[in-house]
Short mmCIF file of C-alpha atoms and ligand atoms in Angstrom, two decimals:
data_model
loop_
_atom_site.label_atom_id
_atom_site.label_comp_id
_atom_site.label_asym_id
_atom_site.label_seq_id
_atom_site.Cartn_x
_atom_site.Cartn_y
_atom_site.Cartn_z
CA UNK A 28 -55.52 -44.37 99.25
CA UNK A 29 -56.03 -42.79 102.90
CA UNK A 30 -55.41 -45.02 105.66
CA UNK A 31 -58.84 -44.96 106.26
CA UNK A 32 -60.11 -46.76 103.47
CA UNK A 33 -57.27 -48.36 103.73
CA UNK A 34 -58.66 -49.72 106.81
CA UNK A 35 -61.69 -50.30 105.35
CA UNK A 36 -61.22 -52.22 102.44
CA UNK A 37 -58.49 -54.69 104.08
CA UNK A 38 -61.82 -54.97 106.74
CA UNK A 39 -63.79 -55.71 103.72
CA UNK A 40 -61.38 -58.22 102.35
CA UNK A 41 -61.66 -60.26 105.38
CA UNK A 42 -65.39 -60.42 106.20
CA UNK A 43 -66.98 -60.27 102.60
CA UNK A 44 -65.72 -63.38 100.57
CA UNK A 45 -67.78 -65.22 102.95
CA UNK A 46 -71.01 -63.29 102.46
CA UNK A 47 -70.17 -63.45 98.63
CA UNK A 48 -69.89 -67.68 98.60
CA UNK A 49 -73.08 -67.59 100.84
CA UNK A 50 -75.13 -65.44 98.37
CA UNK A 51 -73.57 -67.09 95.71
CA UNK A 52 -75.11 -70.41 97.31
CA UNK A 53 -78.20 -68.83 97.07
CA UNK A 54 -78.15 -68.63 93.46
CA UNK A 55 -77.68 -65.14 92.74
CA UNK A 56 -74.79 -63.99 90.99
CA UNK A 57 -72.11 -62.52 92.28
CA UNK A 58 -71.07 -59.37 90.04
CA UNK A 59 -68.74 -57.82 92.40
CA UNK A 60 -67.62 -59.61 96.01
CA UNK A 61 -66.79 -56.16 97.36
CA UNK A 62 -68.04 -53.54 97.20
CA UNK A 63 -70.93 -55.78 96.71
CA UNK A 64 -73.14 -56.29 93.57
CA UNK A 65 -75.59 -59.27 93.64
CA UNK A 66 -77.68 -60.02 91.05
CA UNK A 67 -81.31 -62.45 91.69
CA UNK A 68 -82.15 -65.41 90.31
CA UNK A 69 -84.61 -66.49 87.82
CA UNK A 70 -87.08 -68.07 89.94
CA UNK A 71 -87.16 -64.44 91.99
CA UNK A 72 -89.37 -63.38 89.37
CA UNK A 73 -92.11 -66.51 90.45
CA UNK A 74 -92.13 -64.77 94.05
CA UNK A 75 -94.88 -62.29 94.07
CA UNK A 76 -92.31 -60.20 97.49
CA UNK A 77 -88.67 -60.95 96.60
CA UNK A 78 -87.27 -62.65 99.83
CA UNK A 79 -84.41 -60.81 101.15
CA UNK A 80 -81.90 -64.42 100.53
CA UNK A 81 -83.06 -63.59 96.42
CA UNK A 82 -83.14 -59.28 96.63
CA UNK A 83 -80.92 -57.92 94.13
CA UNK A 84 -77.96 -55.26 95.75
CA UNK A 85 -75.73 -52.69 94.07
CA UNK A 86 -73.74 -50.84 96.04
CA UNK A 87 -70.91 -48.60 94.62
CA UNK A 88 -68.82 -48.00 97.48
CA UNK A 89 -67.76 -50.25 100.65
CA UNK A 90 -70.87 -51.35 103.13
CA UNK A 91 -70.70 -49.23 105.98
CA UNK A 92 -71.55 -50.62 109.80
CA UNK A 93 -73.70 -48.62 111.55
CA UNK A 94 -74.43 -48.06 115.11
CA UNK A 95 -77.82 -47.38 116.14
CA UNK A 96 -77.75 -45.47 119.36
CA UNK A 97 -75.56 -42.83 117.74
CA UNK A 98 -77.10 -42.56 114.40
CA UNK A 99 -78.46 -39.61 113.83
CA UNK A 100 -80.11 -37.99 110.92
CA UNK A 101 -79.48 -34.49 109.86
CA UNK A 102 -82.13 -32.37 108.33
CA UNK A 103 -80.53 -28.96 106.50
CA UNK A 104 -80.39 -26.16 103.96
CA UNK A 105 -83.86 -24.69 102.35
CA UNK A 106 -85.77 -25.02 105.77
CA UNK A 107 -87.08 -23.42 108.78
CA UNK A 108 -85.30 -25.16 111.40
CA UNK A 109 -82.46 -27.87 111.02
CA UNK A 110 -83.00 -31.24 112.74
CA UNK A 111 -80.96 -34.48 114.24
CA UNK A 112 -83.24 -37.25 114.75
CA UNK A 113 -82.76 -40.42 116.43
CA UNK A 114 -84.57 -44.03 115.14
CA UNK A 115 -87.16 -43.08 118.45
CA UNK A 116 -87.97 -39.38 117.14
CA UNK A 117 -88.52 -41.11 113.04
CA UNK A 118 -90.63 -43.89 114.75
CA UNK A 119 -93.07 -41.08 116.51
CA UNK A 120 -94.05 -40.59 112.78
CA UNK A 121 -97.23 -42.38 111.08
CA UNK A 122 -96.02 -45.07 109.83
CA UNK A 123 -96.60 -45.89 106.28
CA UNK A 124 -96.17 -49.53 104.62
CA UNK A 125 -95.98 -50.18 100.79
CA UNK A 126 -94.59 -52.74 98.36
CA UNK A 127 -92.70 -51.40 95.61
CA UNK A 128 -90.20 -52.48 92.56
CA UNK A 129 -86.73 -51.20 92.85
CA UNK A 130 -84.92 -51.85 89.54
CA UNK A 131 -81.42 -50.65 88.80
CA UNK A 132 -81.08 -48.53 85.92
CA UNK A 133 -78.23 -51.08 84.52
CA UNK A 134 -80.28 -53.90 84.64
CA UNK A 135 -80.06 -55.26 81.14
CA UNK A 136 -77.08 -53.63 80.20
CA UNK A 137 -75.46 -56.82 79.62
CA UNK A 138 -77.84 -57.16 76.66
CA UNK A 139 -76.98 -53.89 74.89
CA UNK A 140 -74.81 -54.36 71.37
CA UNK A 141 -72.33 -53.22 71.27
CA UNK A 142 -71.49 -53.82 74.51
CA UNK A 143 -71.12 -50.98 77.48
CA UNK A 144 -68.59 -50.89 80.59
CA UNK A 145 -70.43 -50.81 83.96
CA UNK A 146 -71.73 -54.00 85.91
CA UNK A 147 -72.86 -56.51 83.09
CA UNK A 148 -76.82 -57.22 84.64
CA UNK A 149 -78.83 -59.75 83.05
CA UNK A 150 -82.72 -59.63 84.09
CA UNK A 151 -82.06 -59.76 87.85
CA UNK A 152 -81.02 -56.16 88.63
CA UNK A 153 -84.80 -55.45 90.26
CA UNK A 154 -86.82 -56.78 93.31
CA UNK A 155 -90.31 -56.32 94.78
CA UNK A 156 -89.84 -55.22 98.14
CA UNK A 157 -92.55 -54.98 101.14
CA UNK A 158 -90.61 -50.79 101.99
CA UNK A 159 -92.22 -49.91 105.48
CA UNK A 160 -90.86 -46.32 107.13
CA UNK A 161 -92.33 -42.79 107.23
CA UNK A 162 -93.24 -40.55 104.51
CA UNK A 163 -90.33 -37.83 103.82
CA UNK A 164 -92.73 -34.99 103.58
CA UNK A 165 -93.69 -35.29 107.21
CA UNK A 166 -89.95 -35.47 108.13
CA UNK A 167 -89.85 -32.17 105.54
CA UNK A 168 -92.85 -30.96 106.86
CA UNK A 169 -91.20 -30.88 110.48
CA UNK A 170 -88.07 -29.14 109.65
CA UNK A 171 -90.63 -26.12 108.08
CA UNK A 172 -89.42 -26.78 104.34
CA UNK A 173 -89.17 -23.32 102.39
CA UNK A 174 -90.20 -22.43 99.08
CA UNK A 175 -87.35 -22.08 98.10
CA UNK A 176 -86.34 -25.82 97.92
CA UNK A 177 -85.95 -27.21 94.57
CA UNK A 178 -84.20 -30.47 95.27
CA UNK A 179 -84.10 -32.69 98.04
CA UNK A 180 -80.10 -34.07 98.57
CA UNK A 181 -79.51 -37.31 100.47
CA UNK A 182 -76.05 -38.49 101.86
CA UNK A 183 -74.97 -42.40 102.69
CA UNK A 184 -73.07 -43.78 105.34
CA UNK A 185 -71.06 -45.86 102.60
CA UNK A 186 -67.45 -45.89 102.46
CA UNK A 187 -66.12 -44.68 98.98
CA UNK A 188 -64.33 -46.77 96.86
CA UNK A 189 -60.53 -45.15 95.56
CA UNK A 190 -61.01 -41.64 95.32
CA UNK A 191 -64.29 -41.76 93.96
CA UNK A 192 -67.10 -39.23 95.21
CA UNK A 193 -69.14 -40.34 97.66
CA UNK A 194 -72.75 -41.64 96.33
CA UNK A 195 -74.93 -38.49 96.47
CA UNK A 196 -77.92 -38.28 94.70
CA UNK A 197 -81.06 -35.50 94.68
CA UNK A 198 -84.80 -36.04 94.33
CA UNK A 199 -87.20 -32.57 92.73
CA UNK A 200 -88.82 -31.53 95.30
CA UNK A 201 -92.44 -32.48 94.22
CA UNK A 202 -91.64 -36.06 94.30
CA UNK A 203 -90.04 -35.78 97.77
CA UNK A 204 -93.22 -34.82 98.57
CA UNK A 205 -95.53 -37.31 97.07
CA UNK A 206 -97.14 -38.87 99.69
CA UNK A 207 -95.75 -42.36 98.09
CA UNK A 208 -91.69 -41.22 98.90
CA UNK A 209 -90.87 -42.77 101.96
CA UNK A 210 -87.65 -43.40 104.40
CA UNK A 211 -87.85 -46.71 105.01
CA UNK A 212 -86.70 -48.55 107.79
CA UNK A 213 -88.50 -51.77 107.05
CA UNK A 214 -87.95 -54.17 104.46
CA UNK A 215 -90.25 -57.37 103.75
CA UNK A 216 -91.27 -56.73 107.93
CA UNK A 217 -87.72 -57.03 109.31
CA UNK A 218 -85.53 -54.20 109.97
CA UNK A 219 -83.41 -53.05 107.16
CA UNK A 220 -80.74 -55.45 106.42
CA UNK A 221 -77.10 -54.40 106.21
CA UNK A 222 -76.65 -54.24 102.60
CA UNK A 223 -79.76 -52.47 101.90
CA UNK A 224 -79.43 -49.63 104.13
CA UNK A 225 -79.62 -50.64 107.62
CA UNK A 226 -81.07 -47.92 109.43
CA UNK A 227 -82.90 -45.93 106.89
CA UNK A 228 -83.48 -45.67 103.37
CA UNK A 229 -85.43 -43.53 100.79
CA UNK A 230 -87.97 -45.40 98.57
CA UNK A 231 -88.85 -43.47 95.61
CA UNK A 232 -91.65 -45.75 94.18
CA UNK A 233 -91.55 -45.87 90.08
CA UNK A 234 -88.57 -44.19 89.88
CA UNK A 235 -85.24 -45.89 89.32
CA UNK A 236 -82.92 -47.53 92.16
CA UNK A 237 -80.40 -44.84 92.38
CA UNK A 238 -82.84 -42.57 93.53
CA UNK A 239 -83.46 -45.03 96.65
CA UNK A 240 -80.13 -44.09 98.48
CA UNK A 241 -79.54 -46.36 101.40
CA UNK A 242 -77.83 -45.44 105.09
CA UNK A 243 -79.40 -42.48 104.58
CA UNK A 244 -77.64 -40.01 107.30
CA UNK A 245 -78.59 -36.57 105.77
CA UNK A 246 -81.13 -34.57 103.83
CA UNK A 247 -80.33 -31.35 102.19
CA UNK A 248 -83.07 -28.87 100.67
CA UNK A 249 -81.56 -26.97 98.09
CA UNK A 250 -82.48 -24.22 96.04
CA UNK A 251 -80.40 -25.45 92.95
CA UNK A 252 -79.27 -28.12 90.77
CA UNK A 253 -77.16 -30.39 92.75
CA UNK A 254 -73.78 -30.74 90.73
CA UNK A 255 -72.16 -34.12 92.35
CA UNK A 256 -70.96 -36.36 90.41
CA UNK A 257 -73.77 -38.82 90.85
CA UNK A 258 -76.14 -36.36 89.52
CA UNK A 259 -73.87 -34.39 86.67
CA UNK A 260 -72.47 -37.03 85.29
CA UNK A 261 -73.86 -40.96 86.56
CA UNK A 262 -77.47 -41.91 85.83
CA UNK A 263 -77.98 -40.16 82.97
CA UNK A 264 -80.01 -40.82 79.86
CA UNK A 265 -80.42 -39.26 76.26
CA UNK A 266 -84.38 -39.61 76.93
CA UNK A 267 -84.27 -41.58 73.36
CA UNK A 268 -82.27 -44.38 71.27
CA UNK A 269 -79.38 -42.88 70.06
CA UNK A 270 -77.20 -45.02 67.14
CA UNK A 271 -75.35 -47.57 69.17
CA UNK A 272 -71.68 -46.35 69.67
CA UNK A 273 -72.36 -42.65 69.66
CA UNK A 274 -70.83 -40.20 72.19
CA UNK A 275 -73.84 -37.99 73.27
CA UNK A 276 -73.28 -34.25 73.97
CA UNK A 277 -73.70 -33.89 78.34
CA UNK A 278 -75.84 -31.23 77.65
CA UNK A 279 -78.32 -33.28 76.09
CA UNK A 280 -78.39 -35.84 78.74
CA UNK A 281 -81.25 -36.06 81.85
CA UNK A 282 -81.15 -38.22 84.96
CA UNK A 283 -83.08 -41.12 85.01
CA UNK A 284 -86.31 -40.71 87.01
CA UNK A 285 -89.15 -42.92 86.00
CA UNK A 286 -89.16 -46.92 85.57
CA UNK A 287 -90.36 -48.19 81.79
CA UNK A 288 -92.88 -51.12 81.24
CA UNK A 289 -91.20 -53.84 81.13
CA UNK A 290 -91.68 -58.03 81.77
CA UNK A 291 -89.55 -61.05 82.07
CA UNK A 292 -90.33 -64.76 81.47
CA UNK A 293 -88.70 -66.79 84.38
CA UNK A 294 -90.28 -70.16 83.43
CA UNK A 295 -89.02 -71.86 81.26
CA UNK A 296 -86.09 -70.66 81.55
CA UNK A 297 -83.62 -69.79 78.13
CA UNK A 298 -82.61 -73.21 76.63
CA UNK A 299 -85.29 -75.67 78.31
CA UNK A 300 -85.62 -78.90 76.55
CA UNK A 301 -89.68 -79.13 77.40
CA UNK A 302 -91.61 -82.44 77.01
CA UNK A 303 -95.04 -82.51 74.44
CA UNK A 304 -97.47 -82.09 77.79
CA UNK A 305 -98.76 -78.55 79.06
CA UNK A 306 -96.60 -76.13 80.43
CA UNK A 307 -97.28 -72.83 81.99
CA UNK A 308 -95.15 -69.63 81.04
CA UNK A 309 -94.84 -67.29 83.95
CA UNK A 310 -92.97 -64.06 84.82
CA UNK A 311 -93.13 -60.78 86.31
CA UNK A 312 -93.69 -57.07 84.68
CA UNK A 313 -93.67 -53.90 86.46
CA UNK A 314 -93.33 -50.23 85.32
CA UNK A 315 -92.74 -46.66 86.56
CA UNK A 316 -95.18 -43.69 87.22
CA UNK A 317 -97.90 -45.63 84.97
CA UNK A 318 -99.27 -49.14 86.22
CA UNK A 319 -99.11 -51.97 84.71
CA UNK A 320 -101.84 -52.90 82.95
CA UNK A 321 -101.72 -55.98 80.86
CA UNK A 322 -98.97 -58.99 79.39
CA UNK A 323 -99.30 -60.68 76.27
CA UNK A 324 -97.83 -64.18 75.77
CA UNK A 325 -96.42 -65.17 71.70
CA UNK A 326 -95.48 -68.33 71.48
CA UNK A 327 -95.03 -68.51 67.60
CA UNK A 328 -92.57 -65.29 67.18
CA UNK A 329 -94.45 -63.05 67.80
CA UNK A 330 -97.22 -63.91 65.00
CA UNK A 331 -100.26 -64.30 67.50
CA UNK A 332 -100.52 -63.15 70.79
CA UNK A 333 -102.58 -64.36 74.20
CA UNK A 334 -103.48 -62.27 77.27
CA UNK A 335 -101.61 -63.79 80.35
CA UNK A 336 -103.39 -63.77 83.62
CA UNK A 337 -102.02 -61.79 86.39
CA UNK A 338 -101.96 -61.28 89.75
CA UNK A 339 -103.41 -58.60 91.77
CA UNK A 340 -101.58 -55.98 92.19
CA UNK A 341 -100.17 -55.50 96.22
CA UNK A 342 -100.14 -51.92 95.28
CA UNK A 343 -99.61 -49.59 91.63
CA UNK A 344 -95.86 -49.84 92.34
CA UNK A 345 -95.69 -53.61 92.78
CA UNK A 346 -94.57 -55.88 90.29
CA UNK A 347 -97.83 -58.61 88.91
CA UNK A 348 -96.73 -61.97 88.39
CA UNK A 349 -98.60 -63.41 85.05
CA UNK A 350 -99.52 -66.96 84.21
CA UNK A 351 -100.18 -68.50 80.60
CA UNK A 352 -100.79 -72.19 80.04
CA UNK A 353 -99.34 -73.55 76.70
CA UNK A 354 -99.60 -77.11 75.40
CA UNK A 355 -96.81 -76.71 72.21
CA UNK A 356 -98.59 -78.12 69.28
CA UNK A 357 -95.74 -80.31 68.44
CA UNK A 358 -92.14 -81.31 69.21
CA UNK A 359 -89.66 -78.63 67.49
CA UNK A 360 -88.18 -75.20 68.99
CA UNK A 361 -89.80 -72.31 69.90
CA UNK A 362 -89.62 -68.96 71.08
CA UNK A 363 -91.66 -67.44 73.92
CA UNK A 364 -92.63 -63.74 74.00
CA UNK A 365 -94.02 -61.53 76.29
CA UNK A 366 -94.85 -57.93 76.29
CA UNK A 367 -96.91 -55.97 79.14
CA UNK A 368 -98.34 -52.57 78.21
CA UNK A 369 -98.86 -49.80 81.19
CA UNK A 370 -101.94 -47.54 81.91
CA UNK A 371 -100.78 -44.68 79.13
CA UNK A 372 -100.66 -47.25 76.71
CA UNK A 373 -96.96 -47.43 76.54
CA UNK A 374 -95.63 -51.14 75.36
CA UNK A 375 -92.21 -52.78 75.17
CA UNK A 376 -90.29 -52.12 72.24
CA UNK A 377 -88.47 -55.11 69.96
CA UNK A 378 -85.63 -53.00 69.47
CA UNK A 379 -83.11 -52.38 71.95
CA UNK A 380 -83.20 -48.10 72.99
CA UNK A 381 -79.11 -48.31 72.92
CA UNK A 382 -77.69 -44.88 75.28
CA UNK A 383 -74.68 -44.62 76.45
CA UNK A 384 -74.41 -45.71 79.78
CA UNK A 385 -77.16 -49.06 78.60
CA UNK A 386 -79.61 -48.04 81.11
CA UNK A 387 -83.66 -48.99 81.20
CA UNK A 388 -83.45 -51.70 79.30
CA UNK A 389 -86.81 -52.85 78.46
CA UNK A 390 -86.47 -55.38 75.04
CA UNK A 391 -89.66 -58.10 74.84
CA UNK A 392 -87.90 -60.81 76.24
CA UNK A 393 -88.01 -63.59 73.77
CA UNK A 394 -86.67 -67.06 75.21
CA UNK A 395 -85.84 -70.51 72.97
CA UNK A 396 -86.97 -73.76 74.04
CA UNK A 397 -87.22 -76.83 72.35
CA UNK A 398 -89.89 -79.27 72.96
CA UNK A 399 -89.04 -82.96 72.49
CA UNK A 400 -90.17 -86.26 73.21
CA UNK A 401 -88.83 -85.51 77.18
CA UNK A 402 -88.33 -83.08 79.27
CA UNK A 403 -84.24 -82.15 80.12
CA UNK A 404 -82.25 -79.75 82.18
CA UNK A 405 -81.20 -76.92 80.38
CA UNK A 406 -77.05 -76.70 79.69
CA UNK A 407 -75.16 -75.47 81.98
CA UNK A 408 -73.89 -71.44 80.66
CA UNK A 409 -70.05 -71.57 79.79
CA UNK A 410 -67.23 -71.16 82.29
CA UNK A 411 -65.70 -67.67 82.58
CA UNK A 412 -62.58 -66.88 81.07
CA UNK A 413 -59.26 -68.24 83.31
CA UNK A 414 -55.75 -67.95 83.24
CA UNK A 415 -52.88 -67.19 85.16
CA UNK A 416 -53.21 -63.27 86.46
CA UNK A 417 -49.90 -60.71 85.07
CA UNK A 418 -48.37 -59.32 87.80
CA UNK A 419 -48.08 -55.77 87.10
CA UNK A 420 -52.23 -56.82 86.30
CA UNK A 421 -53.13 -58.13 89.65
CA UNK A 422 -50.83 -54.68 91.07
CA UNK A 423 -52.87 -52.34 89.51
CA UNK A 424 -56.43 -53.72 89.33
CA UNK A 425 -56.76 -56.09 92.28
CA UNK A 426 -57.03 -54.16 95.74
CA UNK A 427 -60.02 -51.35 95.28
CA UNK A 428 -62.09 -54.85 93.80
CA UNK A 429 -61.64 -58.19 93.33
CA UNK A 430 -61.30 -58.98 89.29
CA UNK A 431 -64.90 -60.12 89.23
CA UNK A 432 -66.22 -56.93 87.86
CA UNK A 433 -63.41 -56.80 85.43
CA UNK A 434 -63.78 -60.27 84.30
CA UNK A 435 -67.46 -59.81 82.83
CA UNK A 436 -66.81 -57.26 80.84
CA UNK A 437 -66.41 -57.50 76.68
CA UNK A 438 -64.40 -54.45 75.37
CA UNK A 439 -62.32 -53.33 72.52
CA UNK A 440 -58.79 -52.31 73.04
CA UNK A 441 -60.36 -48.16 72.60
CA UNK A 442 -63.28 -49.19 75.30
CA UNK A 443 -60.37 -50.76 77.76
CA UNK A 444 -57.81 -47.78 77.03
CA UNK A 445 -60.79 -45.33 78.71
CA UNK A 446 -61.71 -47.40 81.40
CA UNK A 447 -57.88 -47.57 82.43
CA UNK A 448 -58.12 -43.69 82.52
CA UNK A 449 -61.19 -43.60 84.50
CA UNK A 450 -59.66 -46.29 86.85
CA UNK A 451 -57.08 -43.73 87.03
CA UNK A 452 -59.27 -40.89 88.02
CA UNK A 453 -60.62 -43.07 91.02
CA UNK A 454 -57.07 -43.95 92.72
CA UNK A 455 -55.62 -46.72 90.62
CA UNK A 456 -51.66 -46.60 89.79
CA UNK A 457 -51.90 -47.29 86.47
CA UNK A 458 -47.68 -46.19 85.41
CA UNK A 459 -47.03 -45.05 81.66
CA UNK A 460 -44.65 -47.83 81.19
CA UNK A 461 -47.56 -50.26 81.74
CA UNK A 462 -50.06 -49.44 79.75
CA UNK A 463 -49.50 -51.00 76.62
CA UNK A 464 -48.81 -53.91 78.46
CA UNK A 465 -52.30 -53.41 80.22
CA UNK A 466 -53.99 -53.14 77.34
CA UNK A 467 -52.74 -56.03 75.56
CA UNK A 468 -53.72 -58.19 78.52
CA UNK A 469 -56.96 -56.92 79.58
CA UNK A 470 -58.03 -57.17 75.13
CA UNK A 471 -57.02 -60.52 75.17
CA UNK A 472 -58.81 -61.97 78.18
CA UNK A 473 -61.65 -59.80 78.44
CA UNK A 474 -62.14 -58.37 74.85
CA UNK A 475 -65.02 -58.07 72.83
CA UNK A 476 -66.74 -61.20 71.99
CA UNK A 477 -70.98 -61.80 71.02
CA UNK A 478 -72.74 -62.31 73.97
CA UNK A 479 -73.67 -66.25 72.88
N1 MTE B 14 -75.68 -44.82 99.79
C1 MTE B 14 -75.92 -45.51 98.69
N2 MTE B 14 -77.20 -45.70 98.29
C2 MTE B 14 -77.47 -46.41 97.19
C3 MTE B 14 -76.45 -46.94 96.38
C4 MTE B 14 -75.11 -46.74 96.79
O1 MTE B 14 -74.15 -47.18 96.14
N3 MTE B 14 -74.88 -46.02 97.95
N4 MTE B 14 -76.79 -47.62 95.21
C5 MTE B 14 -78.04 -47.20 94.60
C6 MTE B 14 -78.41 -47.99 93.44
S1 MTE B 14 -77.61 -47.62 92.00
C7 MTE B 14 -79.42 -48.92 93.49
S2 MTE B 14 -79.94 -49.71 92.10
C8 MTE B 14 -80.09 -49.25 94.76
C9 MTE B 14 -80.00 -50.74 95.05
O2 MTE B 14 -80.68 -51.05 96.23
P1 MTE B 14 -80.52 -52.50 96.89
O3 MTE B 14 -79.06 -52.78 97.04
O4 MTE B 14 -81.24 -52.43 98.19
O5 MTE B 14 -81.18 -53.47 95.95
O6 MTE B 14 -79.53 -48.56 95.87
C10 MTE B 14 -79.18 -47.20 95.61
N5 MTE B 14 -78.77 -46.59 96.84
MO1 MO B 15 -78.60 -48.76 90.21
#
């Protein structure tokens, strides 16, 4: 580790745990204290803007602190002339407001059997943000963008974590242009917090989150396929189900661009012990490059199905809230369903689309409730896993991250034994002599077990 990050981390160590308590306060769940990974809660999906307090964040590498009066950002490669702008020169801009899902393409990869390594989302990896900024293509426009420019590359401010590479992502060029694709230095009519970008970020509307890179510092035109890590390798999907378990050929593999349909029931929530009187089911659906169009509500398994009522839409990118009133017919358990069907007719599917990496998940969310004679709490979910921490454990995992991130994963010893090796490949000392030992200990408090 070089003394800068170093530096940073130890800075991280100190200021974060507070921010993670204080979020965790908030309700969301913590998946990672730093770098930080925080997931919304439930009743987020009731809100028709996420507040900022609820807004999911994923951030692979250490929050960086910028300073405004010497930010700067850089505008190269495929154009006529190169630029440095200040916050003053971006603000001389038109600027454009719109509201606008941003969903991680994990979210829901806790749900995937068998399970996958990677942060272990529920439903709360995704937000409906007011984004207000500029549109790139004027910034593009400015700097004389050739022909010649195939992909638009964007560079953050954030700190990698261990050695691995920094969080650099590209955009086609045609969607860096659509008039929609903004830098944003706005959220929800604030300035950018921290942890989502603070000063600038892209918004790419309908597409997935890690095409939104935040403390955006530089944009690259190039004439080529950008062959980072985050683009050859990260965020990228067979484009169809593939037998759960199988190793897919790289070639064969595309980034993820566009959002699917997709809806979640937030009330009741999993596990709600309803009374006999009426109750109204309500969620959220949103989807990528078509709009949503319509939810239907089961509430027999799927036998018969109701339209829900929904919300206007604040624009074709925003999520619609949906409403459907239900008096159960009689005490006994049930399970909600909804599914929410987009402009080109695409629908939800009942079967999970299992891929690798357990990205896009987009299952009909079915939830159990039981409806008795009165209304109760539902139970609390189980503790995590304790126990006292091995040494040569807490050496070589603790430090980069705290062991929250290890802690919800389920693995097999095989899953665990690659993981160790990637761990390896970003920074961590992870001796010969220790591995077996690793292994053992990492199987037996975080191994595979069902998900409930
Ligand atoms: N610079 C930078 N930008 C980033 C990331 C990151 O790690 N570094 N994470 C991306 C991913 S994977 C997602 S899902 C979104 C999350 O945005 P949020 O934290 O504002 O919700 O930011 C994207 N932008
Ligand atoms: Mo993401």
């Amino acid at each position: 580790m070089t003394s800068r990050r170093m530096f940073f981390s130890t800075l991280a160590a100190a200021g974060f745990a507070p921010l993670a308590a204080e979020t965790a306060k908030r309700g969301m769940r913590v998946l990672s204290t730093r770098p930080e990974d925080f997931e919304m809660p439930m009743e987020g999906f009731l809100s028709e803007v996420t507040p900022i307090e609820q807004f999911f964040v994923r951030s692979h590498h250490y929050t960086p602190k910028v300073d405004l009066a010497s930010w700067r950002l850089a505008v190269e490669g495929e154009v006529g002339r190169t630029l440095s702008l200040s916050m003053d020169d971006l603000r001389k801009l038109p600027r454009v407001e719109l509201v606008s899902v941003i969903e991680c393409a994990g979210n829901g990869r806790s749900l995937y059997e068998p399970s996958i390594i990677g942060l272990q989302w529920e439903h709360g990896g995704v937000g409906n943000g007011r984004w207000a900024g500029v549109r790139l293509a004027d910034v593009l426009k400015q700097a004389g963008l050739k022909p010649t420019a195939r992909h638009i590359l964007f560079d953050g401010a954030d700190v990698p974590v261990g050695t691995m590479p920094k969080f650099q992502r590209t955009v086609p060029t045609a969607k860096a242009l659509h008039p929609d694709t903004l830098l944003a230095y706005e959220m929800n009519g604030q300035a950018l917090p921290v942890s989502h970008g603070f000063p600038l970020r892209l918004a790419v509307p309908g597409w997935g989150g890690d095409c939104w890179t935040k403390w955006v510092t530089r944009i690259q035109a190039l004439d080529r396929d950008f062959e980072g890590f985050f683009m050859a390798t990260g965020y990228r999907h067979p484009g169809k189900a593939v037998v759960p378990g199988t190793a897919v050929d790289p070639k064969l593999m595309k980034p993820v661009e566009s959002l699917h349909i997709k809806s979640v029931i937030a009330a009741p929530l999993e596990g709600a012990v309803l009374g006999t009187g009426p109750v109204t089911i309500s969620g959220a659906a949103w989807s990528g490059d078509s709009p949503v169009a319509s939810v239907e509500v089961s509430t027999d398994r799927g036998r018969t199905w109701k339209p829900a009522r929904l919300s206007a839409a604040l624009s074709r990118y925003s999520w619609r809230t949906f409403q459907l009133a239900w008096t159960p017919p009689e005490q006994g358990h049930y399970v909600l369903m909804a599914r929410a069907r987009d402009a080109a007719g695409n629908t939800q599917p009942f079967a999970p689309e299992w891929n690798p990496s357990g990205y896009l998940w987009n299952v009909v969310h079915q939830v159990l409730v039981e409806v008795a004679a009165a209304a109760s709490a539902p139970k609390a979910p189980a503790a995590p896993a304790t126990g006292t921490p091995n040494a040569r454990y807490k050496a070589a995992c603790i430090g980069c991250h705290e062991e929250d991130v290890i802690a919800q994963q389920r693995l097999t010893r095989a899953q665990w034994d690659r993981e160790l090796t990637k761990m390896k490949n970003w920074g961590a000392s992870v001796p010969d002599d220790a591995r077996n030992e690793l292994l053992d200990y990492l199987t037996s408090r975080f191994g595979y077990r069902p998900r409930r």
